[in-house]
Amino acid sequence: MTAPADGKSPIEVLLVEDDPGDVLMTQEAFEEHKLRNRLTVVSDGAEALAYLRREGQYADAVTPDLILLDLNLPRRDGREVLEEIKKDEQLRRIPVVVLTTSQADEDILRSYQLHANAYVTKPVDFERFISVVRQIDEFFVSVVKLPPRG
């Protein structure tokens, strides 16, 4: 991949989200604001781990530079996925932003105990949701220096 003219290289983003509406809004946020980062979507925790470990149909998957992780997922809960990511020597360097509807203190505390890099509560309003996704993108592309892909 060659770097764009502004010097900011696109990043690979893995969205782990089971709600089709939230997936659509996130995709629209990337498209509407011309976010050139590549967004890959998986819909449950087991699929997320298979993708990250390059198992089965994901044998050729690109290691993401950033993971947006919902907590309430089918098959494997987001907390379990986060714990597995942060226990894995190869995956733990990938920043994980918990992006969820939960505002529960215990979810926030548990996510940080499991080494989430950020915890963001999803706004229900479409415009605010788009704004939040754009801010996450801008932060991880323009402000933060991400580790090289492993």
PDB file of C-alpha atoms in Angstrom:
ATOM      1  CA  MET A   1       0.000   0.000   0.000  1.00  0.00           C
ATOM      2  CA  THR A   2       1.361   3.403  -0.871  1.00  0.00           C
ATOM      3  CA  ALA A   3       0.854   6.345   1.423  1.00  0.00           C
ATOM      4  CA  PRO A   4      -1.608   9.035   0.333  1.00  0.00           C
ATOM      5  CA  ALA A   5      -0.344  12.484  -0.638  1.00  0.00           C
ATOM      6  CA  ASP A   6      -1.007  13.864   2.848  1.00  0.00           C
ATOM      7  CA  GLY A   7       1.398  11.297   4.329  1.00  0.00           C
ATOM      8  CA  LYS A   8      -1.222   9.440   6.357  1.00  0.00           C
ATOM      9  CA  SER A   9      -1.323   5.781   5.482  1.00  0.00           C
ATOM     10  CA  PRO A  10      -4.695   4.034   5.568  1.00  0.00           C
ATOM     11  CA  ILE A  11      -5.166   1.615   8.428  1.00  0.00           C
ATOM     12  CA  GLU A  12      -6.980  -1.707   8.652  1.00  0.00           C
ATOM     13  CA  VAL A  13      -9.936  -1.577  11.044  1.00  0.00           C
ATOM     14  CA  LEU A  14     -11.776  -4.658  12.301  1.00  0.00           C
ATOM     15  CA  LEU A  15     -15.332  -3.968  13.479  1.00  0.00           C
ATOM     16  CA  VAL A  16     -16.757  -6.704  15.710  1.00  0.00           C
ATOM     17  CA  GLU A  17     -20.476  -5.921  15.802  1.00  0.00           C
ATOM     18  CA  ASP A  18     -23.620  -8.051  15.612  1.00  0.00           C
ATOM     19  CA  ASP A  19     -26.183  -5.253  15.205  1.00  0.00           C
ATOM     20  CA  PRO A  20     -26.766  -4.672  11.460  1.00  0.00           C
ATOM     21  CA  GLY A  21     -27.884  -1.092  12.128  1.00  0.00           C
ATOM     22  CA  ASP A  22     -24.656  -0.236  13.958  1.00  0.00           C
ATOM     23  CA  VAL A  23     -22.616  -1.930  11.224  1.00  0.00           C
ATOM     24  CA  LEU A  24     -24.413   0.149   8.600  1.00  0.00           C
ATOM     25  CA  MET A  25     -23.903   3.400  10.538  1.00  0.00           C
ATOM     26  CA  THR A  26     -20.195   2.649  10.982  1.00  0.00           C
ATOM     27  CA  GLN A  27     -19.816   1.863   7.282  1.00  0.00           C
ATOM     28  CA  GLU A  28     -21.654   5.079   6.437  1.00  0.00           C
ATOM     29  CA  ALA A  29     -19.368   7.048   8.761  1.00  0.00           C
ATOM     30  CA  PHE A  30     -16.358   5.688   6.883  1.00  0.00           C
ATOM     31  CA  GLU A  31     -17.935   6.420   3.485  1.00  0.00           C
ATOM     32  CA  GLU A  32     -19.566   9.768   4.323  1.00  0.00           C
ATOM     33  CA  HIS A  33     -16.379  11.270   5.673  1.00  0.00           C
ATOM     34  CA  LYS A  34     -14.184   9.713   3.009  1.00  0.00           C
ATOM     35  CA  LEU A  35     -12.305   7.746   5.619  1.00  0.00           C
ATOM     36  CA  ARG A  36      -9.888   5.801   3.480  1.00  0.00           C
ATOM     37  CA  ASN A  37      -9.211   3.198   6.116  1.00  0.00           C
ATOM     38  CA  ARG A  38     -10.308  -0.311   5.264  1.00  0.00           C
ATOM     39  CA  LEU A  39     -13.179  -1.577   7.407  1.00  0.00           C
ATOM     40  CA  THR A  40     -13.718  -5.321   7.805  1.00  0.00           C
ATOM     41  CA  VAL A  41     -16.774  -6.531   9.712  1.00  0.00           C
ATOM     42  CA  VAL A  42     -17.332  -9.747  11.665  1.00  0.00           C
ATOM     43  CA  SER A  43     -20.557 -10.351  13.538  1.00  0.00           C
ATOM     44  CA  ASP A  44     -19.695 -12.424  16.593  1.00  0.00           C
ATOM     45  CA  GLY A  45     -16.909 -13.132  19.047  1.00  0.00           C
ATOM     46  CA  ALA A  46     -15.957 -16.552  17.679  1.00  0.00           C
ATOM     47  CA  GLU A  47     -15.706 -15.125  14.166  1.00  0.00           C
ATOM     48  CA  ALA A  48     -13.543 -12.265  15.484  1.00  0.00           C
ATOM     49  CA  LEU A  49     -11.057 -14.666  17.045  1.00  0.00           C
ATOM     50  CA  ALA A  50     -10.992 -16.838  13.903  1.00  0.00           C
ATOM     51  CA  TYR A  51     -10.286 -13.713  11.831  1.00  0.00           C
ATOM     52  CA  LEU A  52      -7.529 -12.513  14.159  1.00  0.00           C
ATOM     53  CA  ARG A  53      -5.923 -15.959  14.296  1.00  0.00           C
ATOM     54  CA  ARG A  54      -6.309 -16.401  10.515  1.00  0.00           C
ATOM     55  CA  GLU A  55      -8.270 -19.617  10.870  1.00  0.00           C
ATOM     56  CA  GLY A  56     -10.484 -21.288   8.262  1.00  0.00           C
ATOM     57  CA  GLN A  57     -11.974 -18.817   5.776  1.00  0.00           C
ATOM     58  CA  TYR A  58      -9.784 -16.080   7.287  1.00  0.00           C
ATOM     59  CA  ALA A  59      -6.439 -17.737   6.453  1.00  0.00           C
ATOM     60  CA  ASP A  60      -5.495 -14.724   4.293  1.00  0.00           C
ATOM     61  CA  ALA A  61      -6.899 -12.040   6.618  1.00  0.00           C
ATOM     62  CA  VAL A  62      -4.880  -8.877   7.112  1.00  0.00           C
ATOM     63  CA  THR A  63      -3.940  -8.167  10.709  1.00  0.00           C
ATOM     64  CA  PRO A  64      -5.921  -5.090  11.751  1.00  0.00           C
ATOM     65  CA  ASP A  65      -4.281  -1.938  13.053  1.00  0.00           C
ATOM     66  CA  LEU A  66      -7.331  -1.167  15.202  1.00  0.00           C
ATOM     67  CA  ILE A  67     -10.250  -3.190  16.577  1.00  0.00           C
ATOM     68  CA  LEU A  68     -13.669  -1.680  17.342  1.00  0.00           C
ATOM     69  CA  LEU A  69     -15.297  -4.207  19.683  1.00  0.00           C
ATOM     70  CA  ASP A  70     -18.874  -4.460  20.895  1.00  0.00           C
ATOM     71  CA  LEU A  71     -19.300  -6.164  24.273  1.00  0.00           C
ATOM     72  CA  ASN A  72     -22.621  -7.943  23.835  1.00  0.00           C
ATOM     73  CA  LEU A  73     -21.914 -10.452  21.096  1.00  0.00           C
ATOM     74  CA  PRO A  74     -23.243 -13.906  20.242  1.00  0.00           C
ATOM     75  CA  ARG A  75     -21.106 -17.073  20.563  1.00  0.00           C
ATOM     76  CA  ARG A  76     -18.183 -15.376  22.346  1.00  0.00           C
ATOM     77  CA  ASP A  77     -18.855 -12.301  24.441  1.00  0.00           C
ATOM     78  CA  GLY A  78     -16.826  -9.156  23.719  1.00  0.00           C
ATOM     79  CA  ARG A  79     -15.184  -9.364  27.133  1.00  0.00           C
ATOM     80  CA  GLU A  80     -13.949 -12.884  26.320  1.00  0.00           C
ATOM     81  CA  VAL A  81     -12.674 -11.683  22.940  1.00  0.00           C
ATOM     82  CA  LEU A  82     -10.835  -8.784  24.580  1.00  0.00           C
ATOM     83  CA  GLU A  83      -9.284 -11.125  27.142  1.00  0.00           C
ATOM     84  CA  GLU A  84      -8.136 -13.543  24.401  1.00  0.00           C
ATOM     85  CA  ILE A  85      -6.652 -10.700  22.344  1.00  0.00           C
ATOM     86  CA  LYS A  86      -4.697  -9.274  25.253  1.00  0.00           C
ATOM     87  CA  LYS A  87      -3.415 -12.728  26.339  1.00  0.00           C
ATOM     88  CA  ASP A  88      -2.090 -13.465  22.844  1.00  0.00           C
ATOM     89  CA  GLU A  89       1.533 -12.449  22.241  1.00  0.00           C
ATOM     90  CA  GLN A  90       0.862 -11.638  18.561  1.00  0.00           C
ATOM     91  CA  LEU A  91      -2.460  -9.808  19.033  1.00  0.00           C
ATOM     92  CA  ARG A  92      -2.038  -7.823  22.248  1.00  0.00           C
ATOM     93  CA  ARG A  93      -0.279  -4.922  20.481  1.00  0.00           C
ATOM     94  CA  ILE A  94      -3.446  -4.148  18.458  1.00  0.00           C
ATOM     95  CA  PRO A  95      -5.377  -1.270  20.059  1.00  0.00           C
ATOM     96  CA  VAL A  96      -8.915  -2.247  21.019  1.00  0.00           C
ATOM     97  CA  VAL A  97     -11.644   0.366  21.380  1.00  0.00           C
ATOM     98  CA  VAL A  98     -14.719  -0.974  23.114  1.00  0.00           C
ATOM     99  CA  LEU A  99     -17.657   0.591  21.266  1.00  0.00           C
ATOM    100  CA  THR A 100     -20.855  -0.436  23.030  1.00  0.00           C
ATOM    101  CA  THR A 101     -24.241   0.694  24.270  1.00  0.00           C
ATOM    102  CA  SER A 102     -23.414  -0.308  27.849  1.00  0.00           C
ATOM    103  CA  GLN A 103     -22.858   2.516  30.296  1.00  0.00           C
ATOM    104  CA  ALA A 104     -22.537   0.133  33.254  1.00  0.00           C
ATOM    105  CA  ASP A 105     -19.622   0.916  35.554  1.00  0.00           C
ATOM    106  CA  GLU A 106     -18.787  -2.790  35.845  1.00  0.00           C
ATOM    107  CA  ASP A 107     -18.448  -3.076  32.032  1.00  0.00           C
ATOM    108  CA  ILE A 108     -16.214  -0.010  31.892  1.00  0.00           C
ATOM    109  CA  LEU A 109     -14.040  -1.243  34.777  1.00  0.00           C
ATOM    110  CA  ARG A 110     -13.818  -4.806  33.428  1.00  0.00           C
ATOM    111  CA  SER A 111     -12.878  -3.571  29.943  1.00  0.00           C
ATOM    112  CA  TYR A 112     -10.011  -1.502  31.295  1.00  0.00           C
ATOM    113  CA  GLN A 113      -8.935  -4.360  33.586  1.00  0.00           C
ATOM    114  CA  LEU A 114      -8.712  -6.466  30.414  1.00  0.00           C
ATOM    115  CA  HIS A 115      -6.519  -3.731  28.875  1.00  0.00           C
ATOM    116  CA  ALA A 116      -8.952  -2.077  26.464  1.00  0.00           C
ATOM    117  CA  ASN A 117      -7.310   1.010  24.995  1.00  0.00           C
ATOM    118  CA  ALA A 118     -10.524   3.030  25.181  1.00  0.00           C
ATOM    119  CA  TYR A 119     -14.168   2.614  26.140  1.00  0.00           C
ATOM    120  CA  VAL A 120     -16.734   4.532  24.087  1.00  0.00           C
ATOM    121  CA  THR A 121     -20.488   4.448  24.612  1.00  0.00           C
ATOM    122  CA  LYS A 122     -22.381   4.389  21.314  1.00  0.00           C
ATOM    123  CA  PRO A 123     -24.667   7.371  20.868  1.00  0.00           C
ATOM    124  CA  VAL A 124     -28.174   6.431  19.685  1.00  0.00           C
ATOM    125  CA  ASP A 125     -28.461   9.550  17.519  1.00  0.00           C
ATOM    126  CA  PHE A 126     -27.194   8.939  13.964  1.00  0.00           C
ATOM    127  CA  GLU A 127     -25.266  12.226  13.607  1.00  0.00           C
ATOM    128  CA  ARG A 128     -23.570  11.799  16.990  1.00  0.00           C
ATOM    129  CA  PHE A 129     -22.718   8.174  16.154  1.00  0.00           C
ATOM    130  CA  ILE A 130     -21.107   9.298  12.875  1.00  0.00           C
ATOM    131  CA  SER A 131     -19.203  11.993  14.766  1.00  0.00           C
ATOM    132  CA  VAL A 132     -17.913   9.510  17.372  1.00  0.00           C
ATOM    133  CA  VAL A 133     -16.709   7.049  14.721  1.00  0.00           C
ATOM    134  CA  ARG A 134     -15.002   9.895  12.844  1.00  0.00           C
ATOM    135  CA  GLN A 135     -13.292  11.078  16.040  1.00  0.00           C
ATOM    136  CA  ILE A 136     -12.039   7.570  16.820  1.00  0.00           C
ATOM    137  CA  ASP A 137     -10.714   7.327  13.269  1.00  0.00           C
ATOM    138  CA  GLU A 138      -9.037  10.746  13.401  1.00  0.00           C
ATOM    139  CA  PHE A 139      -7.439   9.974  16.750  1.00  0.00           C
ATOM    140  CA  PHE A 140      -5.968   6.646  15.671  1.00  0.00           C
ATOM    141  CA  VAL A 141      -4.837   7.916  12.257  1.00  0.00           C
ATOM    142  CA  SER A 142      -3.733  11.486  12.986  1.00  0.00           C
ATOM    143  CA  VAL A 143      -2.746  11.563  16.664  1.00  0.00           C
ATOM    144  CA  VAL A 144      -1.642   8.107  17.759  1.00  0.00           C
ATOM    145  CA  LYS A 145       1.431   6.323  16.469  1.00  0.00           C
ATOM    146  CA  LEU A 146       0.331   2.722  15.899  1.00  0.00           C
ATOM    147  CA  PRO A 147       2.714  -0.236  16.147  1.00  0.00           C
ATOM    148  CA  PRO A 148       3.837  -1.808  12.862  1.00  0.00           C
ATOM    149  CA  ARG A 149       1.774  -4.729  11.579  1.00  0.00           C
ATOM    150  CA  GLY A 150       3.082  -8.026  12.874  1.00  0.00           C
TER     151      GLY A 150
END
